[in-house]
């Protein structure tokens, strides 16, 4: 994990080393001030030489100006480096997430992923600027302070070093506890983010069932767990910071006692003692920075660990497979079975062929495997047994992207992005111009309601299309599929939110649009698939009937039961 973090800096290694150098120079210059004051006291004050005094003051002013300049450059460029590394990590993770398998998302909560994508990576990026700005400066200043303390008075310097060594051991112990605590903080924050995102996304359902009190209690419980974790962190942090103050006072007390003794025996001067106290003051700043760096490091590594765990999840297989060139649309399932991880089979030994230009429908009770079948064709999942062929070629031998480019999918759970109507339609074909967008909308019978909006195609649909009705969202998703001009259309119960008149008119328009494409329809409402070339009936993941509507009424009891529950006597009589 640490190696990966270091590698993330390689693109900016020149920039990083520049920051390390100016930070080190700034730290070294800070060591000059106490020695300068010592010389000023001995040569300018005690000897009462005004020229020497002003010369020493001018020199110290130049030193402090240089320290200011190095600090300014370090802070500015350190912040820019931090932001760029953070952006690189975020884009790396986002690209990685978009290529993970659907099985991963089946067991992951969006809120937790967002907490890592935004919060955890921000803290990891913050660490980048702290390495040169806090750690390097602290290290240079602390080591330099020790050397100069030994130079000024070795016995007194050794006492200070012993006290410093004690504090180092203490810091190591506390930092381990902080690391564990920050890890707990990030886990609790992930739970809180996931619950908040889930509840806010489902706020309409929560209101509809008057469940506000229940979800507030659930959120309060998780929020309290996060609060308790943070309070324990605050205690450790406060204890750590306060120990620095105590440690500083102990050093000052030791210097005072030893210093008086050394002065009385003539081993050091008052100017040396003043310099010693100033060096203790110089040491306080890097010591405090070291405290903040240790805390930031533990917090950042806790977040980076979650990033690293995600980045190690394997992407969908087959990225290096060749594309399937110019598919026509003939589909074959050959002895296909499938089950989700840890669950029994959803589909059992399915075999069927759909020729180019045919319209095939799948019907069956909820849970019979209809939507799962479409997911296999889109290669969201791979069959656990059997094979799927497109134009006689096994889809497992070709890249997923090339298979999906040949398909337009209209889901029963319509998803619109929070952009304009035109942008959502063009999502089916990112190269489509406004003319193509308008034609797709007309063929999906969406142009009429779009024209009633003041901003027409530039109307913002809101998050997930919240400003539109269910039927309007469904027609836009169909227009998005039409704009794609695919070889295969998949409609997953995509007409359920339409009234019968709109449904009939839309299906008539779609018949003209898709006459040379393969069309697969999953339907709950039989009226939408009465004229399909072939209907396959699923029951418990198995095909229990296949044929036309009229043939199935005679030969398949499962289909007949569904038809009797939905169709009128006239429709049954006409078709039967």
XYZ file of C-alpha atoms in Angstrom:
576
model
C 0.000 0.000 0.000
C 2.805 2.427 0.890
C 4.574 1.528 -2.362
C 1.410 2.391 -4.330
C 1.164 5.723 -2.522
C 4.784 6.536 -3.389
C 4.199 5.548 -7.028
C 1.309 8.022 -7.192
C 3.913 10.781 -6.698
C 6.227 9.696 -9.521
C 4.540 11.942 -12.099
C 5.421 14.915 -9.911
C 8.797 13.765 -8.548
C 10.605 16.916 -9.727
C 7.983 19.085 -8.096
C 8.077 16.985 -4.932
C 11.873 17.129 -4.591
C 11.789 20.900 -5.164
C 9.394 21.170 -2.204
C 11.620 18.926 -0.099
C 14.661 21.128 -0.864
C 13.021 24.475 -0.087
C 11.420 22.997 3.035
C 14.818 21.724 4.205
C 16.408 25.110 3.499
C 13.638 26.836 5.433
C 14.196 24.470 8.349
C 17.946 25.082 8.336
C 17.488 28.869 8.267
C 15.221 28.685 11.315
C 18.216 27.306 13.234
C 20.212 30.456 12.483
C 18.044 32.826 14.550
C 18.978 31.605 18.091
C 22.689 31.579 17.191
C 22.288 35.069 15.757
C 20.665 36.288 18.972
C 23.492 34.695 20.966
C 26.101 36.553 18.908
C 24.063 39.760 19.066
C 23.989 39.591 22.875
C 27.692 38.796 23.204
C 29.071 41.156 20.542
C 26.446 43.891 20.265
C 24.899 44.246 23.721
C 27.444 43.078 26.253
C 30.281 44.793 24.335
C 28.021 47.850 23.685
C 28.958 48.109 19.976
C 26.153 49.862 18.051
C 27.500 49.098 14.542
C 27.780 45.417 15.397
C 24.297 45.474 16.927
C 22.664 46.962 13.800
C 24.630 44.639 11.524
C 23.439 41.601 13.488
C 19.823 42.822 13.473
C 19.986 43.362 9.698
C 21.367 39.871 9.197
C 18.581 38.316 11.324
C 15.981 40.303 9.358
C 17.341 38.889 6.087
C 17.255 35.370 7.533
C 13.628 35.743 8.644
C 12.720 37.160 5.220
C 14.236 34.110 3.540
C 12.360 31.808 5.961
C 9.124 33.610 5.045
C 9.801 33.225 1.307
C 10.579 29.508 1.567
C 7.496 28.969 3.727
C 5.302 30.818 1.203
C 6.635 28.823 -1.742
C 6.328 25.555 0.160
C 2.729 26.190 1.198
C 1.602 27.352 -2.257
C 3.252 24.669 -4.359
C 2.582 22.025 -1.712
C -1.134 22.818 -1.945
C -1.056 22.617 -5.753
C 0.797 19.293 -5.639
C -1.684 17.944 -3.105
C -4.652 18.948 -5.288
C -3.144 17.368 -8.411
C -2.279 14.067 -6.737
C -5.735 13.993 -5.176
C -7.315 14.580 -8.589
C -5.197 11.811 -10.147
C -6.168 9.338 -7.413
C -9.842 10.255 -7.717
C -9.849 9.830 -11.493
C -7.940 6.532 -11.169
C -10.519 5.193 -8.738
C -13.481 6.490 -10.744
C -12.188 4.893 -13.957
C -11.560 1.681 -12.024
C -15.065 1.651 -10.555
C -16.645 2.070 -13.991
C -14.907 -1.130 -15.122
C -15.777 -3.335 -12.152
C -18.168 -6.221 -12.566
C -21.844 -5.960 -11.691
C -21.281 -8.659 -9.091
C -19.130 -6.136 -7.176
C -21.915 -3.534 -7.158
C -24.428 -6.173 -6.058
C -22.639 -6.262 -2.690
C -21.448 -2.632 -2.400
C -23.243 0.430 -1.062
C -23.050 3.592 -3.127
C -22.675 5.801 -0.046
C -19.537 3.945 1.076
C -18.031 4.165 -2.391
C -18.737 7.903 -2.507
C -17.175 8.380 0.937
C -13.957 6.842 -0.380
C -14.102 8.616 -3.740
C -14.487 12.033 -2.116
C -13.475 12.079 1.569
C -10.801 9.376 1.826
C -8.942 10.539 -1.262
C -9.035 14.173 -0.076
C -7.260 13.185 3.127
C -4.693 11.126 1.202
C -4.019 14.143 -1.016
C -3.618 16.371 2.019
C -0.800 14.117 3.250
C 1.227 14.847 0.118
C 1.675 18.527 1.022
C 2.381 17.683 4.654
C 5.379 15.455 3.845
C 7.684 18.295 2.749
C 5.864 21.047 4.638
C 5.638 19.349 8.029
C 7.714 16.190 8.138
C 10.852 17.417 6.333
C 10.901 20.775 8.138
C 10.334 19.061 11.485
C 13.053 16.494 10.836
C 15.651 19.048 9.692
C 14.865 21.455 12.504
C 14.806 18.783 15.211
C 18.073 17.170 14.102
C 19.717 20.550 13.670
C 18.518 21.670 17.095
C 20.043 18.580 18.728
C 23.411 19.144 17.007
C 23.537 22.802 18.051
C 22.483 22.017 21.622
C 25.383 19.551 21.884
C 27.684 22.151 20.328
C 26.696 24.816 22.850
C 26.894 22.532 25.915
C 27.288 18.772 25.703
C 26.029 17.743 29.215
C 22.921 19.905 28.885
C 22.419 18.699 25.299
C 22.521 15.047 26.429
C 19.787 15.719 29.018
C 17.603 17.246 26.311
C 18.269 14.294 23.976
C 17.207 11.778 26.658
C 13.950 13.662 27.169
C 13.433 13.788 23.390
C 14.019 10.038 23.086
C 11.395 9.424 25.744
C 8.937 11.541 23.759
C 9.706 9.681 20.522
C 8.817 6.350 22.156
C 5.670 7.898 23.570
C 4.742 9.230 20.105
C 5.142 5.795 18.514
C 2.794 4.221 21.080
C 0.125 6.905 20.708
C 0.367 6.958 16.892
C -0.491 3.247 16.770
C -3.639 3.889 18.776
C -4.486 6.853 16.567
C -4.087 4.739 13.435
C -6.599 2.176 14.689
C -8.982 4.892 15.815
C -8.883 6.737 12.496
C -9.602 3.463 10.724
C -12.677 3.034 12.892
C -13.693 6.622 12.148
C -13.579 6.017 8.395
C -15.612 2.805 8.685
C -18.292 4.512 10.759
C -18.304 7.478 8.372
C -18.795 5.076 5.456
C -21.811 3.490 7.193
C -23.255 6.941 7.870
C -22.735 8.136 4.277
C -24.279 4.974 2.830
C -27.347 5.200 5.067
C -27.805 8.908 4.362
C -27.487 8.439 0.593
C -29.924 5.520 0.616
C -32.566 7.335 2.677
C -32.366 10.606 0.745
C -32.628 8.707 -2.551
C -35.766 6.995 -1.267
C -37.311 10.032 0.445
C -40.538 9.801 -1.563
C -41.124 6.214 -0.489
C -40.256 7.115 3.107
C -42.801 9.947 3.075
C -45.400 7.774 1.363
C -45.197 5.222 4.176
C -44.836 7.864 6.932
C -41.572 6.215 7.936
C -39.708 9.415 8.785
C -39.518 8.591 12.483
C -38.098 5.127 11.775
C -35.350 6.298 9.421
C -34.445 9.207 11.721
C -33.973 6.728 14.577
C -31.850 4.464 12.356
C -29.750 7.415 11.185
C -29.379 8.659 14.773
C -28.071 5.257 15.862
C -25.375 5.202 13.168
C -24.575 8.913 13.726
C -24.105 8.245 17.453
C -21.680 5.402 16.675
C -19.680 7.786 14.474
C -19.807 10.445 17.200
C -18.467 8.018 19.824
C -15.629 7.009 17.512
C -14.721 10.660 16.916
C -14.875 11.505 20.629
C -12.363 8.770 21.388
C -10.153 10.191 18.647
C -10.452 13.673 20.138
C -9.307 12.336 23.508
C -6.243 10.672 22.004
C -5.451 13.782 19.959
C -5.909 16.096 22.940
C -3.746 13.849 25.112
C -1.074 13.757 22.417
C -1.079 17.539 21.969
C -1.091 18.253 25.695
C 1.831 15.916 26.210
C 3.846 18.142 23.866
C 3.214 21.135 26.130
C 4.209 19.125 29.216
C 7.284 17.828 27.418
C 8.315 21.394 26.464
C 8.018 22.585 30.054
C 10.068 19.641 31.291
C 12.863 20.551 28.874
C 12.734 24.210 29.931
C 12.880 23.219 33.583
C 15.859 20.898 32.906
C 17.646 23.652 30.963
C 17.066 26.163 33.749
C 18.452 23.845 36.455
C 21.384 22.580 34.434
C 22.039 26.017 32.935
C 22.409 27.719 36.332
C 24.791 24.958 37.373
C 26.846 25.274 34.149
C 27.027 29.096 34.410
C 28.178 28.924 38.044
C 31.001 26.578 37.091
C 31.893 28.733 34.061
C 31.003 26.157 31.379
C 28.497 28.411 29.596
C 27.460 32.068 29.365
C 24.138 33.793 29.859
C 23.996 34.277 26.079
C 24.343 30.496 25.666
C 21.467 29.948 28.118
C 19.278 32.427 26.198
C 20.135 30.545 22.985
C 19.177 27.264 24.660
C 15.759 28.627 25.605
C 15.290 29.980 22.083
C 16.168 26.586 20.647
C 13.530 25.015 22.869
C 11.101 27.513 21.341
C 12.353 26.605 17.872
C 11.858 22.946 18.729
C 8.249 23.476 19.851
C 7.162 24.470 16.321
C 8.453 21.334 14.551
C 7.303 19.229 17.495
C 3.761 20.551 17.067
C 4.019 20.081 13.308
C 5.153 16.537 13.951
C 2.058 15.996 16.121
C -0.195 17.247 13.353
C 1.714 15.233 10.769
C 1.367 12.018 12.787
C -2.372 12.618 13.161
C -2.722 13.505 9.467
C -0.673 10.480 8.463
C -2.808 8.075 10.494
C -6.021 9.625 9.204
C -4.800 9.714 5.606
C -3.528 6.154 5.646
C -6.833 4.933 7.104
C -8.593 6.550 4.150
C -5.957 5.493 1.623
C -6.292 1.911 2.822
C -9.947 1.956 1.735
C -8.914 3.425 -1.622
C -6.261 0.742 -2.004
C -8.717 -2.045 -1.171
C -11.030 -0.812 -3.939
C -8.264 -0.335 -6.489
C -7.165 -3.945 -5.952
C -10.599 -5.328 -6.856
C -10.270 -7.029 -10.232
C -11.951 -5.341 -13.170
C -14.269 -7.147 -15.563
C -12.391 -9.836 -17.407
C -11.810 -9.768 -21.149
C -10.609 -6.174 -21.610
C -7.902 -7.378 -23.996
C -10.230 -9.500 -26.119
C -10.795 -8.483 -29.758
C -13.966 -6.575 -30.707
C -16.828 -8.300 -32.493
C -16.909 -6.558 -35.860
C -20.245 -5.470 -37.418
C -22.644 -7.909 -35.711
C -25.979 -8.517 -37.476
C -28.176 -9.599 -34.583
C -28.737 -13.364 -34.686
C -28.674 -14.593 -31.070
C -28.405 -18.119 -29.697
C -28.520 -19.371 -26.107
C -27.126 -22.899 -25.893
C -27.729 -24.796 -22.624
C -27.317 -21.645 -20.532
C -27.621 -21.782 -16.736
C -26.844 -19.025 -14.253
C -26.824 -18.305 -10.523
C -25.813 -15.268 -8.487
C -22.949 -15.724 -6.045
C -23.929 -17.991 -3.166
C -27.506 -18.496 -4.447
C -29.257 -21.336 -6.322
C -29.679 -21.292 -10.109
C -31.903 -18.551 -11.519
C -31.821 -19.910 -15.084
C -31.770 -23.609 -15.966
C -30.477 -25.048 -19.272
C -31.969 -22.430 -21.617
C -31.637 -23.038 -25.355
C -33.223 -20.915 -28.096
C -32.330 -19.000 -31.265
C -33.467 -15.523 -32.328
C -32.874 -14.608 -35.956
C -32.047 -11.156 -37.223
C -35.181 -9.051 -37.674
C -37.360 -11.147 -35.369
C -39.303 -9.819 -32.397
C -39.167 -12.228 -29.478
C -40.949 -11.798 -26.151
C -40.311 -13.363 -22.758
C -43.143 -13.627 -20.257
C -43.484 -15.243 -16.877
C -44.141 -14.549 -13.243
C -41.956 -12.169 -11.243
C -38.683 -13.890 -10.387
C -38.783 -16.302 -13.325
C -35.436 -14.997 -14.666
C -36.497 -12.697 -17.517
C -34.361 -9.669 -16.555
C -31.422 -11.909 -15.647
C -31.548 -13.335 -19.158
C -31.100 -9.838 -20.626
C -28.235 -9.171 -18.197
C -26.417 -12.224 -19.581
C -26.867 -11.023 -23.139
C -25.418 -7.624 -22.157
C -22.588 -9.509 -20.433
C -23.273 -7.839 -17.108
C -22.709 -11.402 -15.913
C -21.383 -14.536 -17.605
C -23.282 -17.853 -17.641
C -22.214 -20.380 -15.052
C -22.904 -23.055 -17.687
C -23.465 -22.989 -21.421
C -22.707 -20.393 -24.079
C -24.291 -17.368 -25.754
C -23.649 -16.719 -29.443
C -24.060 -13.576 -31.538
C -23.960 -14.261 -35.269
C -22.603 -17.716 -34.464
C -19.691 -16.363 -32.414
C -19.302 -17.015 -28.695
C -19.651 -13.627 -26.983
C -17.164 -14.765 -24.310
C -14.429 -14.592 -26.961
C -15.002 -10.892 -27.675
C -14.790 -7.664 -25.695
C -17.784 -6.654 -23.661
C -17.758 -3.129 -25.107
C -18.144 -4.384 -28.684
C -21.092 -6.573 -27.655
C -22.798 -3.718 -25.802
C -22.273 -1.263 -28.677
C -24.502 -3.491 -30.794
C -27.315 -3.368 -28.222
C -29.734 -0.702 -26.980
C -31.173 -1.483 -23.565
C -34.323 0.062 -22.127
C -34.613 -0.875 -18.461
C -37.778 -1.225 -16.414
C -36.065 0.995 -13.831
C -35.624 4.101 -15.979
C -32.480 6.064 -15.193
C -32.120 9.623 -16.452
C -29.086 11.780 -15.748
C -29.454 15.216 -14.182
C -28.967 17.102 -17.443
C -31.283 18.286 -20.190
C -33.748 16.252 -22.226
C -31.495 16.507 -25.298
C -28.441 15.342 -23.344
C -30.298 12.299 -22.015
C -31.496 11.258 -25.481
C -28.038 11.814 -26.991
C -26.547 9.562 -24.305
C -27.579 6.656 -26.549
C -25.358 8.052 -29.299
C -22.802 10.604 -28.129
C -22.200 11.677 -31.740
C -25.860 12.431 -32.408
C -26.724 15.997 -33.400
C -29.897 17.847 -32.502
C -31.654 16.651 -35.659
C -31.035 13.005 -34.733
C -32.171 13.701 -31.154
C -35.427 15.241 -32.381
C -36.104 12.345 -34.773
C -35.557 9.820 -31.980
C -37.937 11.756 -29.735
C -40.602 11.828 -32.466
C -40.358 8.066 -33.034
C -40.615 7.469 -29.286
C -43.725 9.700 -29.153
C -41.895 12.059 -26.788
C -41.791 15.158 -29.028
C -45.322 16.182 -28.104
C -44.718 16.564 -24.370
C -41.197 17.958 -24.909
C -42.685 20.753 -27.036
C -44.922 21.825 -24.164
C -41.935 22.717 -21.985
C -40.818 26.380 -22.273
C -37.210 25.317 -22.835
C -38.132 22.338 -25.025
C -35.126 20.014 -25.440
C -33.030 22.200 -23.120
C -35.340 21.453 -20.184
C -33.473 20.132 -17.116
C -34.969 16.822 -15.991
C -33.668 16.929 -12.386
C -31.910 14.132 -10.535
C -32.942 10.810 -12.107
C -35.656 12.656 -14.068
C -37.638 13.640 -10.976
C -39.352 16.535 -12.821
C -40.946 14.182 -15.346
C -43.772 11.687 -15.027
C -43.157 7.952 -15.191
C -44.498 7.722 -18.753
C -42.396 10.678 -19.900
C -39.243 9.159 -18.417
C -40.003 5.866 -20.132
C -40.476 7.508 -23.534
C -37.187 9.401 -23.160
C -35.375 6.152 -22.365
C -36.905 4.592 -25.513
C -35.806 7.652 -27.537
C -32.307 7.180 -26.138
C -32.316 3.593 -27.447
C -33.603 4.660 -30.879
C -30.841 7.274 -31.175
C -28.305 4.463 -30.834
C -29.414 2.696 -34.081
C -28.409 -0.735 -32.721
C -28.608 -4.194 -34.228
C -30.415 -5.496 -31.114
C -33.081 -3.827 -28.954
C -33.777 -5.037 -25.424
C -36.989 -3.789 -23.809
C -37.264 -4.840 -20.172
C -40.921 -4.192 -19.289
C -40.424 -0.783 -20.901
C -44.060 0.053 -21.718
C -45.675 -0.490 -18.313
C -45.926 3.227 -17.439
C -47.684 4.132 -20.719
C -51.410 4.351 -21.228
C -52.901 1.912 -23.747
C -53.350 4.527 -26.500
C -49.734 5.756 -26.247
C -48.530 2.168 -25.923
C -50.277 1.103 -29.136
C -49.080 4.153 -31.108
C -45.521 3.753 -29.837
C -45.368 0.050 -30.664
C -46.585 0.800 -34.186
C -43.846 3.420 -34.612
C -41.233 1.091 -33.158
C -42.219 -1.670 -35.598
C -41.141 0.611 -38.460
C -37.982 1.726 -36.645
C -36.841 -1.799 -35.737
C -37.970 -3.781 -38.793
C -34.394 -4.841 -39.646
C -33.179 -5.228 -36.057
C -33.553 -7.998 -33.521
C -36.031 -7.053 -30.781
C -36.314 -8.790 -27.421
C -39.152 -7.741 -25.147
C -39.614 -8.716 -21.525
C -43.228 -8.002 -20.626
C -45.646 -8.269 -17.772
C -48.501 -6.867 -19.885
C -49.360 -9.339 -22.634
C -51.098 -6.723 -24.788
C -47.662 -5.337 -25.681
C -46.388 -8.606 -27.193
C -49.442 -10.238 -28.834
C -47.944 -9.864 -32.314
C -44.396 -11.001 -31.485
C -42.910 -13.535 -33.915
C -42.346 -15.867 -30.985
C -43.122 -15.811 -27.269
C -41.080 -17.802 -24.751
C -42.686 -18.557 -21.388
C -40.402 -18.803 -18.356
C -41.314 -20.483 -15.096
C -38.735 -20.943 -12.356
C -35.907 -20.146 -14.761
C -36.981 -22.784 -17.297
C -38.668 -22.462 -20.685
C -42.087 -24.087 -20.330
C -43.596 -22.859 -23.569
C -42.714 -21.269 -26.892
C -44.726 -20.192 -29.900
C -47.116 -17.469 -31.037
C -49.815 -16.020 -28.800
C -52.573 -18.155 -30.307
C -50.477 -21.330 -30.207
C -49.516 -20.796 -26.568
C -53.134 -20.277 -25.544
C -53.733 -23.826 -26.698
C -50.473 -25.508 -25.656
C -49.137 -23.777 -22.522
C -51.155 -23.750 -19.301
C -48.826 -21.203 -17.615
C -49.290 -18.745 -20.497
C -53.033 -19.342 -20.616
C -53.340 -18.507 -16.901
C -51.466 -15.226 -17.441
C -53.608 -14.397 -20.479
C -56.878 -15.114 -18.668
C -55.858 -12.762 -15.865
C -55.075 -9.872 -18.241
C -56.846 -10.070 -21.601
C -60.457 -9.439 -22.399
C -62.739 -12.150 -23.706
C -62.706 -10.485 -27.116
C -58.892 -10.572 -27.235
C -58.839 -14.195 -26.122
C -61.536 -15.157 -28.587
C -59.926 -13.297 -31.437
C -56.568 -14.895 -30.797
C -57.714 -18.270 -29.619
